Coordinates of C-alpha atoms (C1' of nucleotides) in Angstrom, one line a residue:
Chain A
M1 CA 64.9 -17.6 15.7
R2 CA 68.2 -17.2 13.1
F3 CA 67.8 -19.6 10.5
S4 CA 71.9 -19.6 10.0
Q5 CA 72.2 -20.7 13.6
Y6 CA 69.0 -23.0 13.7
L7 CA 69.7 -26.6 14.1
V8 CA 68.1 -28.4 11.6
T9 CA 69.4 -29.7 8.1
T10 CA 67.1 -29.9 4.5
S11 CA 67.3 -32.4 2.1
K12 CA 66.3 -32.2 -1.6
E13 CA 66.4 -35.9 -1.8
A14 CA 64.4 -38.0 0.3
S15 CA 66.3 -40.5 2.3
R16 CA 65.9 -44.8 1.4
E17 CA 64.4 -45.5 4.3
A18 CA 61.1 -43.9 4.3
E19 CA 58.1 -45.1 2.6
C20 CA 55.0 -42.7 3.6
V21 CA 54.6 -39.5 2.9
S22 CA 54.6 -37.6 6.6
H23 CA 57.9 -39.7 6.7
Q24 CA 60.0 -38.8 4.1
L25 CA 58.7 -35.1 4.6
M26 CA 59.8 -35.2 8.9
L27 CA 63.5 -36.2 7.3
R28 CA 63.6 -33.8 4.7
A29 CA 62.8 -31.0 6.7
G30 CA 65.0 -31.7 9.4
L31 CA 62.3 -32.5 11.8
I32 CA 63.7 -36.0 13.3
M33 CA 66.5 -38.2 13.4
K34 CA 66.9 -42.2 13.1
F35 CA 68.8 -43.7 16.1
A36 CA 67.5 -47.4 15.6
A37 CA 64.2 -49.0 14.3
G38 CA 61.6 -47.2 16.0
I39 CA 63.6 -45.0 18.3
Y40 CA 63.7 -41.1 17.0
S41 CA 65.1 -37.7 18.4
Y42 CA 63.0 -34.4 17.9
L43 CA 65.4 -32.1 16.2
P44 CA 64.4 -28.4 17.2
M45 CA 62.0 -27.8 14.8
G46 CA 60.0 -31.3 15.5
Y47 CA 60.2 -30.5 19.2
R48 CA 58.8 -27.3 18.4
V49 CA 55.7 -29.2 16.8
L50 CA 55.2 -31.5 19.0
A51 CA 55.5 -28.8 21.7
R52 CA 52.3 -27.0 20.1
I53 CA 50.4 -30.3 19.7
T54 CA 51.2 -30.5 23.7
S55 CA 49.6 -27.0 24.3
I56 CA 46.4 -27.6 22.8
I57 CA 45.9 -31.0 24.3
E58 CA 47.1 -29.3 27.8
E59 CA 44.0 -26.9 27.0
E60 CA 41.4 -28.9 26.0
M61 CA 42.7 -31.6 29.2
E62 CA 42.5 -28.2 31.8
R63 CA 38.6 -27.5 30.0
I64 CA 37.2 -30.6 30.7
G65 CA 38.8 -30.2 34.7
A66 CA 42.0 -32.3 33.6
Q67 CA 44.6 -32.4 35.9
R68 CA 48.2 -32.7 34.9
L69 CA 51.2 -34.7 36.3
L70 CA 54.0 -37.1 35.3
L71 CA 54.3 -40.6 36.4
P72 CA 57.5 -43.0 36.2
F73 CA 59.0 -44.6 33.2
V74 CA 60.3 -47.2 35.0
Q75 CA 57.6 -49.6 36.8
P76 CA 58.1 -51.9 39.5
A77 CA 57.3 -55.3 38.0
E78 CA 55.0 -55.8 40.9
L79 CA 52.2 -54.1 40.1
W80 CA 52.0 -55.6 36.9
K81 CA 52.2 -58.7 38.4
K82 CA 48.9 -58.0 40.3
S83 CA 47.2 -56.7 37.1
G84 CA 47.9 -60.2 35.2
R85 CA 49.5 -58.0 32.3
W86 CA 53.3 -59.4 33.7
E87 CA 51.9 -62.8 32.1
S88 CA 49.1 -61.5 29.0
W89 CA 51.8 -59.0 27.9
G90 CA 54.2 -60.6 25.4
E91 CA 57.9 -59.4 24.4
E92 CA 56.1 -56.0 23.6
L93 CA 56.6 -55.2 27.7
V94 CA 60.4 -54.7 28.3
R95 CA 61.4 -56.1 31.5
F96 CA 64.6 -56.1 33.0
K97 CA 66.6 -56.4 36.5
D98 CA 67.6 -53.7 38.9
R99 CA 71.3 -54.3 40.8
K100 CA 69.2 -56.2 43.0
G101 CA 67.6 -58.4 41.1
A102 CA 64.1 -56.6 41.4
D103 CA 62.2 -57.0 38.1
F104 CA 61.4 -53.4 36.5
V105 CA 59.2 -52.7 33.2
L106 CA 59.6 -50.2 30.8
G107 CA 56.1 -48.0 30.6
P108 CA 54.2 -48.9 28.0
T109 CA 51.0 -47.7 29.6
H110 CA 50.3 -46.5 33.1
E111 CA 46.8 -48.3 34.4
E112 CA 48.6 -50.0 37.0
V113 CA 50.8 -47.5 37.9
I114 CA 47.8 -44.3 38.3
T115 CA 45.6 -46.8 40.1
Q116 CA 48.2 -47.4 42.5
L117 CA 48.8 -43.8 43.3
I118 CA 45.4 -42.8 43.2
K119 CA 44.7 -46.2 45.8
Q120 CA 47.1 -44.4 48.2
Q121 CA 46.1 -40.4 47.4
I122 CA 42.0 -41.0 47.4
N123 CA 40.2 -42.9 50.4
S124 CA 36.7 -40.7 50.0
Y125 CA 33.9 -40.2 47.7
K126 CA 34.5 -36.2 48.3
K127 CA 37.3 -36.3 45.8
L128 CA 35.1 -38.1 43.5
P129 CA 35.6 -37.5 40.5
V130 CA 38.8 -36.8 39.3
I131 CA 40.9 -37.1 36.1
V132 CA 44.3 -37.1 35.2
Y133 CA 46.6 -37.1 32.5
Q134 CA 50.4 -36.3 31.3
V135 CA 52.7 -36.6 28.0
Q136 CA 55.7 -38.7 28.2
A137 CA 57.5 -41.2 26.2
K138 CA 56.2 -44.7 26.2
F139 CA 58.1 -47.5 25.2
R140 CA 56.3 -50.8 23.3
D141 CA 58.8 -53.0 22.0
E142 CA 57.0 -53.7 18.5
P143 CA 57.7 -56.5 16.3
R144 CA 58.0 -53.9 13.6
A145 CA 58.2 -50.8 13.7
R146 CA 57.0 -48.7 10.5
G147 CA 56.3 -45.4 8.8
G148 CA 58.6 -43.7 11.1
V149 CA 56.9 -42.4 13.8
I150 CA 53.9 -43.8 12.9
R151 CA 54.6 -46.7 15.1
A152 CA 57.5 -45.9 16.9
R153 CA 58.9 -47.9 20.1
E154 CA 59.8 -45.0 21.8
F155 CA 56.9 -42.6 21.0
L156 CA 55.2 -39.7 23.2
M157 CA 51.8 -40.0 24.6
K158 CA 49.2 -38.2 26.1
D159 CA 47.8 -41.0 28.7
A160 CA 44.5 -39.7 31.1
Y161 CA 42.8 -41.8 33.2
S162 CA 39.4 -40.8 35.2
F163 CA 38.3 -42.7 38.5
C164 CA 34.6 -42.3 39.5
Q165 CA 31.9 -43.4 41.6
S166 CA 29.8 -45.2 39.5
K167 CA 29.1 -46.4 36.0
E168 CA 27.3 -43.2 35.6
E169 CA 29.7 -41.1 36.5
A170 CA 32.0 -42.5 34.5
K171 CA 30.1 -42.7 31.1
V172 CA 29.8 -38.6 31.6
I173 CA 33.5 -38.4 31.4
Y174 CA 33.8 -40.5 29.0
E175 CA 31.7 -38.3 26.7
K176 CA 33.4 -35.1 28.1
M177 CA 36.6 -36.9 27.1
K178 CA 35.4 -37.8 23.3
E179 CA 34.5 -34.1 22.7
A180 CA 37.8 -32.4 24.0
Y181 CA 39.4 -35.0 21.5
Q182 CA 37.2 -34.1 18.8
R183 CA 38.2 -30.2 19.5
V184 CA 42.2 -31.3 20.0
F185 CA 42.1 -33.4 16.6
S186 CA 39.8 -30.1 14.7
R187 CA 42.5 -28.0 16.1
C188 CA 45.4 -29.9 14.3
L189 CA 43.4 -29.5 11.0
L190 CA 42.7 -33.4 11.0
D191 CA 40.0 -35.0 8.9
Y192 CA 39.3 -37.7 11.4
R193 CA 36.9 -40.5 11.7
L194 CA 35.4 -41.6 15.4
V195 CA 34.7 -45.9 15.1
E196 CA 34.0 -48.3 17.9
A197 CA 37.0 -50.4 18.6
D198 CA 37.6 -53.3 21.0
T199 CA 39.1 -53.6 23.8
G200 CA 42.2 -55.2 23.1
T201 CA 45.1 -55.5 25.9
M202 CA 43.3 -52.8 27.9
G203 CA 40.4 -54.5 29.3
G204 CA 37.5 -52.7 29.5
E205 CA 34.0 -53.0 28.7
F206 CA 33.9 -50.2 25.8
S207 CA 35.9 -48.1 24.0
H208 CA 36.4 -45.5 20.7
E209 CA 38.8 -44.9 18.4
F210 CA 39.9 -41.5 16.5
I211 CA 41.2 -42.6 13.0
I212 CA 42.4 -40.5 10.0
L213 CA 42.4 -42.0 6.5
T214 CA 45.3 -42.5 4.7
N215 CA 47.1 -45.2 2.8
S216 CA 50.0 -44.7 5.1
G217 CA 47.9 -46.3 7.6
E218 CA 48.8 -49.8 9.0
D219 CA 44.7 -50.6 10.3
R220 CA 42.5 -51.1 7.9
I221 CA 39.1 -50.4 8.0
V222 CA 35.7 -50.8 6.2
E223 CA 33.8 -47.5 4.8
C224 CA 30.6 -46.8 2.7
E225 CA 31.4 -43.8 0.9
R226 CA 27.5 -43.5 0.6
C227 CA 26.2 -43.5 3.9
G228 CA 29.7 -42.7 6.0
Y229 CA 29.6 -46.0 7.9
V230 CA 33.0 -46.7 8.9
A231 CA 34.3 -49.6 11.3
K232 CA 37.6 -51.5 11.9
L233 CA 37.7 -54.2 10.2
E234 CA 37.7 -56.8 12.7
R235 CA 35.1 -54.5 14.2
A236 CA 32.8 -54.2 11.2
V237 CA 29.6 -56.2 11.1
C238 CA 29.1 -58.7 8.2
I239 CA 25.4 -58.3 6.8
T240 CA 24.3 -61.8 4.8
D241 CA 22.9 -61.3 0.8
E242 CA 20.1 -63.1 0.2
A243 CA 20.1 -66.6 -0.5
E244 CA 21.5 -67.6 -3.6
K245 CA 19.1 -68.7 -6.2
G246 CA 19.2 -71.9 -8.2
E247 CA 18.4 -75.9 -7.7
R248 CA 20.5 -77.7 -5.5
K249 CA 22.5 -80.3 -7.4
P250 CA 23.4 -84.0 -6.3
V251 CA 26.7 -84.4 -4.4
K252 CA 29.8 -85.6 -6.8
E253 CA 33.1 -87.1 -5.3
V254 CA 35.7 -85.4 -8.0
S255 CA 39.4 -86.3 -7.9
T256 CA 41.9 -83.6 -7.1
P257 CA 45.0 -84.9 -6.8
G258 CA 47.8 -82.4 -4.8
I259 CA 45.0 -79.6 -5.2
R260 CA 45.5 -78.4 -1.5
T261 CA 44.5 -74.6 -1.6
I262 CA 41.5 -72.5 -2.2
K263 CA 43.7 -71.0 -5.2
E264 CA 44.4 -74.0 -6.8
L265 CA 40.8 -75.9 -6.3
S266 CA 39.3 -72.6 -8.0
H267 CA 41.6 -73.1 -10.6
F268 CA 41.4 -76.6 -11.0
L269 CA 38.1 -76.9 -10.8
A270 CA 37.4 -73.8 -12.9
C271 CA 34.8 -72.2 -10.2
Q272 CA 35.2 -68.7 -8.5
E273 CA 36.7 -68.9 -5.0
R274 CA 33.5 -68.0 -3.2
K275 CA 31.7 -71.2 -4.3
T276 CA 34.3 -73.3 -2.3
L277 CA 34.3 -73.5 1.8
K278 CA 37.6 -73.8 4.2
T279 CA 36.7 -76.0 6.9
I280 CA 39.0 -75.1 9.7
F281 CA 39.6 -76.6 13.4
Y282 CA 40.0 -74.9 16.3
E283 CA 40.7 -75.8 20.0
T284 CA 38.7 -73.9 22.3
D285 CA 38.0 -74.6 26.3
K286 CA 35.2 -76.1 25.1
G287 CA 36.8 -78.8 22.9
L288 CA 37.6 -78.7 19.0
I289 CA 35.3 -77.1 16.9
A290 CA 34.9 -77.0 13.7
V291 CA 34.5 -73.8 11.6
L292 CA 33.3 -73.3 7.9
V293 CA 33.9 -70.4 6.1
R294 CA 33.7 -69.5 2.1
G295 CA 37.0 -70.2 0.3
D296 CA 37.2 -66.4 0.0
H297 CA 36.3 -65.3 3.5
Y298 CA 38.6 -65.3 6.3
V299 CA 37.7 -66.5 9.9
N300 CA 38.0 -63.5 12.4
E301 CA 39.0 -65.8 15.9
E302 CA 37.4 -62.7 17.6
K303 CA 33.8 -62.9 16.7
L304 CA 33.9 -66.5 16.6
R305 CA 35.9 -66.7 20.3
L306 CA 32.9 -64.3 21.6
L307 CA 30.0 -66.8 19.0
L308 CA 31.0 -69.4 21.1
K309 CA 31.4 -67.6 24.6
A310 CA 34.9 -69.3 24.9
K311 CA 37.7 -68.2 26.7
E312 CA 40.4 -69.6 25.1
L313 CA 40.9 -70.4 21.2
K314 CA 43.5 -71.2 18.6
L315 CA 43.9 -72.9 15.3
A316 CA 44.3 -76.6 16.1
S317 CA 47.9 -78.3 15.2
D318 CA 47.8 -79.7 11.5
N319 CA 48.6 -82.6 13.4
L320 CA 45.6 -82.5 15.5
T321 CA 43.3 -82.0 12.5
R322 CA 45.2 -84.8 10.5
K323 CA 44.1 -87.4 13.6
E324 CA 40.5 -85.9 14.0
I325 CA 39.8 -86.7 10.5
G326 CA 42.1 -89.2 9.2
A327 CA 42.8 -86.9 6.2
E328 CA 45.2 -84.6 4.9
I329 CA 45.3 -81.1 5.2
G330 CA 43.6 -79.5 2.0
F331 CA 40.9 -82.2 1.9
V332 CA 39.1 -81.7 5.1
G333 CA 35.4 -80.9 4.5
P334 CA 32.4 -80.4 6.7
V335 CA 29.9 -83.3 5.1
G336 CA 30.4 -86.3 7.8
L337 CA 31.8 -84.4 10.5
D338 CA 28.8 -85.6 13.0
R339 CA 30.9 -85.9 15.8
N340 CA 32.1 -82.2 15.7
K341 CA 30.9 -79.2 17.1
L342 CA 30.2 -77.1 13.8
V343 CA 30.3 -73.6 13.5
V344 CA 29.2 -72.0 10.1
D345 CA 29.7 -68.8 9.3
N346 CA 26.1 -66.9 7.9
T347 CA 27.2 -66.2 4.5
V348 CA 27.8 -70.1 3.9
M349 CA 24.0 -70.9 5.1
Q350 CA 23.1 -68.2 2.3
G351 CA 25.0 -70.6 -0.8
K352 CA 24.5 -73.5 -2.8
N353 CA 26.7 -76.0 -4.5
F354 CA 29.8 -75.6 -3.1
V355 CA 32.9 -77.6 -3.2
T356 CA 34.5 -78.6 -0.4
G357 CA 37.0 -81.5 1.1
A358 CA 35.7 -84.8 0.9
N359 CA 38.2 -85.8 4.0
K360 CA 39.6 -88.5 1.7
K361 CA 42.8 -87.6 0.0
D362 CA 42.9 -86.1 -3.2
V363 CA 39.3 -86.3 -3.8
H364 CA 36.8 -83.2 -2.7
L365 CA 33.0 -82.7 -3.1
I366 CA 31.4 -80.4 -5.7
N367 CA 27.3 -79.5 -4.9
V368 CA 27.7 -79.8 -1.2
N369 CA 24.8 -77.8 0.3
P370 CA 24.0 -76.4 4.2
N371 CA 20.9 -78.5 5.7
R372 CA 21.4 -81.3 3.5
D373 CA 24.7 -82.1 3.0
F374 CA 25.8 -80.9 6.7
E375 CA 24.2 -79.5 9.6
P376 CA 25.8 -76.5 11.4
T377 CA 25.6 -76.9 15.4
L378 CA 25.5 -73.4 15.2
T379 CA 25.6 -70.1 12.9
G380 CA 26.7 -66.4 12.9
D381 CA 28.6 -63.7 11.7
I382 CA 32.9 -64.9 12.1
R383 CA 34.3 -63.4 9.2
F384 CA 36.4 -60.1 8.4
P385 CA 34.7 -58.5 5.9
V386 CA 35.7 -58.4 2.1
L387 CA 36.0 -56.0 -0.6
G388 CA 32.5 -55.6 -1.8
D389 CA 30.7 -56.2 1.1
S390 CA 27.1 -54.5 1.3
C391 CA 27.0 -52.1 4.2
P392 CA 25.1 -53.0 7.3
L393 CA 23.6 -49.4 6.9
C394 CA 22.6 -49.1 4.0
G395 CA 23.4 -52.0 2.0
N396 CA 25.4 -50.0 -0.4
E397 CA 28.9 -51.3 -1.9
T398 CA 32.0 -51.0 0.8
K399 CA 35.4 -50.3 0.3
I400 CA 38.4 -51.3 2.5
K401 CA 40.4 -48.3 3.4
R402 CA 44.1 -48.3 5.3
A403 CA 43.9 -46.2 8.6
I404 CA 45.9 -44.6 10.7
E405 CA 44.8 -44.5 15.0
L406 CA 45.4 -41.1 16.3
G407 CA 43.7 -41.8 19.7
Q408 CA 41.7 -44.3 21.8
I409 CA 39.2 -44.0 24.7
F410 CA 38.4 -46.7 26.5
H411 CA 35.7 -47.4 29.3
L412 CA 37.5 -49.7 32.0
G413 CA 35.1 -49.9 34.8
E414 CA 36.2 -51.9 37.6
G415 CA 39.4 -54.3 35.9
Y416 CA 42.0 -52.5 37.6
S417 CA 40.9 -51.1 40.5
S418 CA 39.8 -54.6 41.4
S419 CA 43.0 -56.2 41.0
L420 CA 45.1 -53.9 42.4
G421 CA 42.8 -53.1 45.5
A422 CA 42.1 -49.9 44.9
T423 CA 38.8 -48.6 46.5
F424 CA 37.2 -45.5 48.3
L425 CA 34.7 -44.9 50.9
D426 CA 31.5 -44.0 49.5
K427 CA 28.5 -41.8 51.0
M428 CA 27.3 -44.3 53.0
G429 CA 30.8 -45.4 54.2
K430 CA 31.3 -48.7 52.2
E431 CA 34.3 -49.4 50.6
K432 CA 33.8 -49.5 46.7
Y433 CA 36.1 -49.9 43.5
F434 CA 36.7 -46.9 41.5
I435 CA 35.4 -46.7 37.7
M436 CA 38.3 -45.9 36.0
G437 CA 38.4 -44.9 32.1
C438 CA 41.7 -44.6 30.1
Y439 CA 42.4 -42.3 27.6
G440 CA 45.5 -42.1 24.7
I441 CA 46.7 -39.9 22.5
G442 CA 49.6 -40.8 19.9
V443 CA 51.3 -37.5 20.2
S444 CA 54.4 -38.1 17.8
R445 CA 52.1 -40.1 15.9
L446 CA 49.9 -36.6 15.5
L447 CA 52.9 -35.0 14.0
A448 CA 53.0 -37.6 11.2
A449 CA 49.3 -37.6 10.9
V450 CA 48.9 -34.1 10.3
I451 CA 51.5 -34.0 7.7
E452 CA 49.8 -37.1 5.7
Q453 CA 47.1 -34.9 5.1
N454 CA 48.5 -31.1 5.0
Y455 CA 51.2 -31.3 2.3
D456 CA 51.4 -30.6 -1.7
K457 CA 54.5 -31.2 -4.2
D458 CA 56.5 -28.7 -2.3
G459 CA 56.2 -30.2 1.4
I460 CA 54.6 -29.7 4.5
I461 CA 51.3 -26.8 4.8
W462 CA 51.4 -26.9 8.8
P463 CA 48.0 -25.5 10.2
K464 CA 48.4 -22.5 12.3
E465 CA 48.0 -23.9 15.4
I466 CA 51.0 -26.0 15.5
A467 CA 53.5 -24.4 12.9
P468 CA 57.0 -24.4 14.6
F469 CA 57.2 -20.7 13.2
Q470 CA 54.4 -18.6 12.1
A471 CA 56.8 -16.8 9.5
V472 CA 59.6 -16.5 7.9
V473 CA 61.3 -13.8 6.7
I474 CA 63.1 -14.1 3.3
A475 CA 65.2 -11.3 1.7
T476 CA 65.9 -12.3 -2.2
S477 CA 68.8 -9.5 -2.5
P478 CA 72.2 -8.5 -0.4
D479 CA 70.4 -4.8 -0.8
T480 CA 67.4 -5.9 1.3
A481 CA 69.1 -7.5 3.8
R482 CA 69.3 -5.0 6.6
A483 CA 65.6 -4.3 5.9
A484 CA 64.8 -8.4 6.8
E485 CA 66.0 -7.9 9.9
G486 CA 64.0 -4.9 10.7
A487 CA 61.1 -6.7 9.9
Y488 CA 62.2 -9.4 11.6
L489 CA 62.5 -7.4 15.0
R490 CA 59.2 -6.4 14.4
L491 CA 57.8 -9.5 13.9
K492 CA 59.7 -10.9 17.1
K493 CA 58.7 -8.1 19.2
A494 CA 55.0 -8.4 17.8
G495 CA 55.3 -11.9 19.6
I496 CA 55.0 -13.4 16.5
D497 CA 57.4 -16.9 16.0
T498 CA 59.3 -15.8 13.0
L499 CA 62.3 -17.4 11.5
W500 CA 64.6 -15.4 9.9
D501 CA 66.5 -16.8 6.9
D502 CA 69.8 -14.9 7.3
R503 CA 71.6 -17.4 5.3
D504 CA 74.0 -16.4 2.3
V505 CA 72.3 -18.9 0.0
S506 CA 69.9 -18.0 -3.6
A507 CA 66.5 -16.7 -3.0
G508 CA 65.1 -20.1 -4.4
T509 CA 66.7 -22.0 -2.0
K510 CA 65.5 -19.9 0.9
F511 CA 61.6 -19.8 -0.7
S512 CA 62.4 -24.0 -1.2
D513 CA 63.1 -24.4 1.8
A514 CA 60.1 -22.1 3.7
D515 CA 57.7 -24.3 1.4
L516 CA 59.3 -27.4 2.8
L517 CA 59.6 -26.7 6.6
G518 CA 55.5 -25.6 5.6
I519 CA 55.7 -22.2 7.5
P520 CA 52.3 -20.4 7.0
F521 CA 53.5 -17.2 6.4
K522 CA 56.8 -16.1 4.0
V523 CA 57.5 -12.1 4.6
I524 CA 59.5 -11.4 1.4
L525 CA 61.9 -8.4 0.7
G526 CA 63.2 -8.1 -2.8
N527 CA 62.7 -6.4 -5.7
I528 CA 59.0 -5.0 -4.5
F529 CA 60.4 -3.7 -1.4
L530 CA 63.3 -1.9 -3.4
K531 CA 60.9 -0.1 -6.1
E532 CA 57.7 -0.2 -4.1
D533 CA 59.3 0.2 -0.1
K534 CA 56.6 -2.7 0.3
I535 CA 56.9 -6.2 2.2
E536 CA 55.4 -8.9 0.1
I537 CA 53.7 -12.1 2.0
K538 CA 52.7 -15.2 0.4
T539 CA 50.5 -17.9 2.2
R540 CA 51.9 -21.4 1.9
R541 CA 48.3 -23.3 1.6
R542 CA 47.0 -21.2 -0.3
G543 CA 49.3 -19.3 -2.4
E544 CA 47.8 -16.2 -2.3
K545 CA 50.0 -12.7 -2.4
E546 CA 49.7 -9.4 -1.1
K547 CA 51.8 -6.2 -0.3
V548 CA 51.7 -4.4 3.0
G549 CA 54.0 -1.5 4.2
R550 CA 56.8 -2.2 6.2
N551 CA 55.1 -0.5 9.3
G552 CA 52.2 -2.4 9.2
I553 CA 53.9 -5.5 8.8
S554 CA 53.2 -7.1 12.5
Q555 CA 49.7 -6.0 12.5
R556 CA 48.8 -7.4 8.9
I557 CA 50.5 -11.1 9.8
K558 CA 48.2 -11.2 13.5
E559 CA 45.3 -10.9 11.2
L560 CA 46.3 -12.9 8.1
V561 CA 47.0 -15.9 11.4
K562 CA 43.9 -15.3 13.5
D563 CA 41.7 -15.8 10.0
A564 CA 44.2 -18.7 9.1
E565 CA 43.4 -22.2 8.9
Chain B
rC1 C1' 58.1 -65.2 13.8
rG2 C1' 57.8 -65.8 7.9
rG3 C1' 58.5 -63.9 2.9
rG4 C1' 61.5 -59.9 0.0
rG5 C1' 65.1 -56.5 -0.2
rC6 C1' 69.1 -53.5 1.3
rG7 C1' 74.2 -52.2 4.2
rU8 C1' 80.4 -48.2 -0.1
rA9 C1' 81.8 -40.2 3.0
rG10 C1' 76.2 -36.8 6.7
rC11 C1' 72.8 -37.9 2.6
rG12 C1' 71.0 -40.3 -2.6
rC13 C1' 73.8 -44.1 -5.8
rA14 C1' 77.5 -46.5 -9.0
rG15 C1' 81.6 -50.2 -8.7
rC16 C1' 80.5 -56.5 -7.2
rC17 C1' 78.1 -60.8 -12.1
rU18 C1' 83.8 -61.6 -14.0
rG19 C1' 89.2 -60.4 -7.5
rG20 C1' 94.0 -56.8 -9.7
rU21 C1' 97.5 -49.8 -8.8
rU22 C1' 96.1 -44.2 -5.2
rA23 C1' 87.3 -46.9 -4.3
rG24 C1' 84.4 -42.7 -7.8
rC25 C1' 80.0 -39.8 -8.6
rG26 C1' 75.7 -36.3 -7.3
rC27 C1' 74.1 -33.4 -3.5
rG28 C1' 75.4 -31.2 1.3
rC29 C1' 80.4 -29.5 3.8
rU30 C1' 84.8 -25.8 4.0
rU31 C1' 87.6 -21.5 1.3
rG32 C1' 87.8 -17.6 -2.3
rC33 C1' 85.8 -14.7 -6.3
rU34 C1' 81.2 -14.2 -9.3
rU35 C1' 75.9 -14.1 -7.8
rU36 C1' 71.0 -13.7 -5.6
rG37 C1' 62.5 -13.6 -7.4
rG38 C1' 61.6 -20.5 -7.1
rG39 C1' 67.1 -25.6 -4.8
rA40 C1' 73.1 -20.4 -8.8
rG41 C1' 78.3 -20.8 -11.4
rC42 C1' 84.0 -21.6 -11.3
rA43 C1' 87.8 -22.7 -8.7
rA44 C1' 90.7 -25.2 -4.2
rG45 C1' 89.7 -28.3 -0.6
rA46 C1' 88.0 -31.7 3.6
rA47 C1' 85.4 -36.5 4.5
rG48 C1' 85.5 -43.7 3.7
rU49 C1' 87.3 -49.5 9.8
rC50 C1' 83.4 -50.6 1.6
rG51 C1' 77.7 -53.1 8.4
rU52 C1' 80.7 -57.0 11.5
rG53 C1' 84.2 -61.5 12.4
rA54 C1' 85.9 -65.6 9.9
rG55 C1' 87.5 -68.2 5.8
rU56 C1' 89.4 -68.9 0.1
rU57 C1' 93.7 -66.5 -2.4
rC58 C1' 99.8 -64.0 -4.2
rG59 C1' 96.0 -60.3 -3.5
rA60 C1' 89.4 -59.1 -1.1
rA61 C1' 84.1 -53.7 -1.6
rU62 C1' 83.9 -57.8 -5.4
rC63 C1' 83.9 -65.0 -3.6
rU64 C1' 82.4 -68.5 0.5
rC65 C1' 80.2 -68.8 5.7
rA66 C1' 78.3 -67.1 10.6
rC67 C1' 76.5 -63.0 13.0
rC68 C1' 74.2 -57.8 13.2
rG69 C1' 71.8 -53.6 11.4
rC70 C1' 68.1 -51.4 8.8
rC71 C1' 63.8 -51.1 5.0
rC72 C1' 58.8 -53.3 2.7
rC73 C1' 55.0 -57.1 2.9
rG74 C1' 52.7 -60.4 6.0
rA75 C1' 51.9 -62.2 11.4
rC76 C1' 51.3 -59.9 15.6
rC77 C1' 50.1 -55.5 18.4
rA78 C1' 46.9 -50.6 19.2

RNA sequence: CGGGGCGUAGCGCAGCCUGGUUAGCGCGCUUGCUUUGGGAGCAAGAAGUCGUGAGUUCGAAUCUCACCGCCCCGACCA
């Protein structure tokens, strides 16, 4: 490809819009162009990378026997009504009517559609198991798009679905898929982690997520740098420290006029936030519940819901709380709440002499102690971890870091097949629901993720497997322009994806652009060529240089590509 | 949805507070000449509904109001 004719514009300056490294570099290197919040075009250079990632995915999917297909982007609402997700998804699901007034959605994911397809296509165990996948645009009307293609509303996704006869068979495929994902991410040169995940709106029985650690990430994880424990913040187990030592002092009322928040309280009484307690009311299908966590902690509502075995759980309104305890918000405490269920976080049970609200306006209690001043109905781990919590595996101090999710795999079970009535006949002639799994990779997001882990001050450093071009030919003087064209033609003939920088710009510009674009090998024809009749090769990643005769250029680049990262 | 910021040429910005000729600067773009080993120089050019709408005013990029869009933090979400 001739650079002068290629639809790419590079830029020295970063766009004001872009905050994170990958977003800035993608804009500067001319990979993408924004049309609206979270809606992007991929320019030829960006599309080349997408195509290469897609072909890696295709190879790894085919390796485990998955079959590629293509499902509709626009889906009839009927299927979503059957699965229940017409109601359970909020505004993220884009809904519209066609000219006849029929409801449709823009596909944010394809469990419904694929289940319907398999239901009609497969009636017998003889065709099972089956794994299918596609690479397609998805649309999710996110409340807030961010980080360029890290969280876009329209994005490219690889989604795979498996249909099995039994849970055992499904687990085998789940493991195969996990390995395939590991190969895909390794080939993209990603330093990823595998963590347990919640099943969220997909439903299902268990799930794993592949993530990379980076400051541009939007998810938070807990990591132990000693033993390598990594977990999503909401999944991380909070272990309880040893019981605090010391005397239990007598409870005393203190006047705290107008002091409502934990911050104000700890400031006013000159105590640490960890010495205070928060009392929060939740409305649940099991009634109104009082929940107690330390002042410096936050309630993990999902953990709480599981502990209570509740279906519904939401924060009680201020009015309801006020009515229940007859006191102002900000002065709520556990002492004397006998008629309410009281769920207490483990950490609270280990502490002594806490400050809490007195359930009276402008009054707090000091020296409140669990099992003396209040009795929990239930105790458990119901909080999010905080910086410095002990690692649940080795006890070392943990850190909280940011991460990007690359992909997630779910064991779904029978959820979708039962709601959509998708069955097959087993060996005994008995009708059974398909056991399903679904597996996603954010393909467009992978571009950003790879850049987050492969760049330097000069620009992107593409791993060879997904580089848009393997080599860029640069003539640094008009005198070597013809020879450069010759080298370009040789490389092209040898089947090497090569960009020929035939622009009439300075050598410096060509070098800078080659670096920004992240092309693994620069093939340079300049002074050295004129003096020694040698072509110079410079690697992007390590900056290593070597000289080679003009006849050996294709052969040498092939060798270098083979050995490169 | 809450908080903060922004909207002026393709991109990055100045001008706005304190209203007043033809709205500037840098990058990029076009033409010519000289250049070409790490983002060249000179010269000449093209390019703007100042986000939209209303209002105040003799006069609005500038002041007022409403709306739209975008970015960041959070909520939300995978």
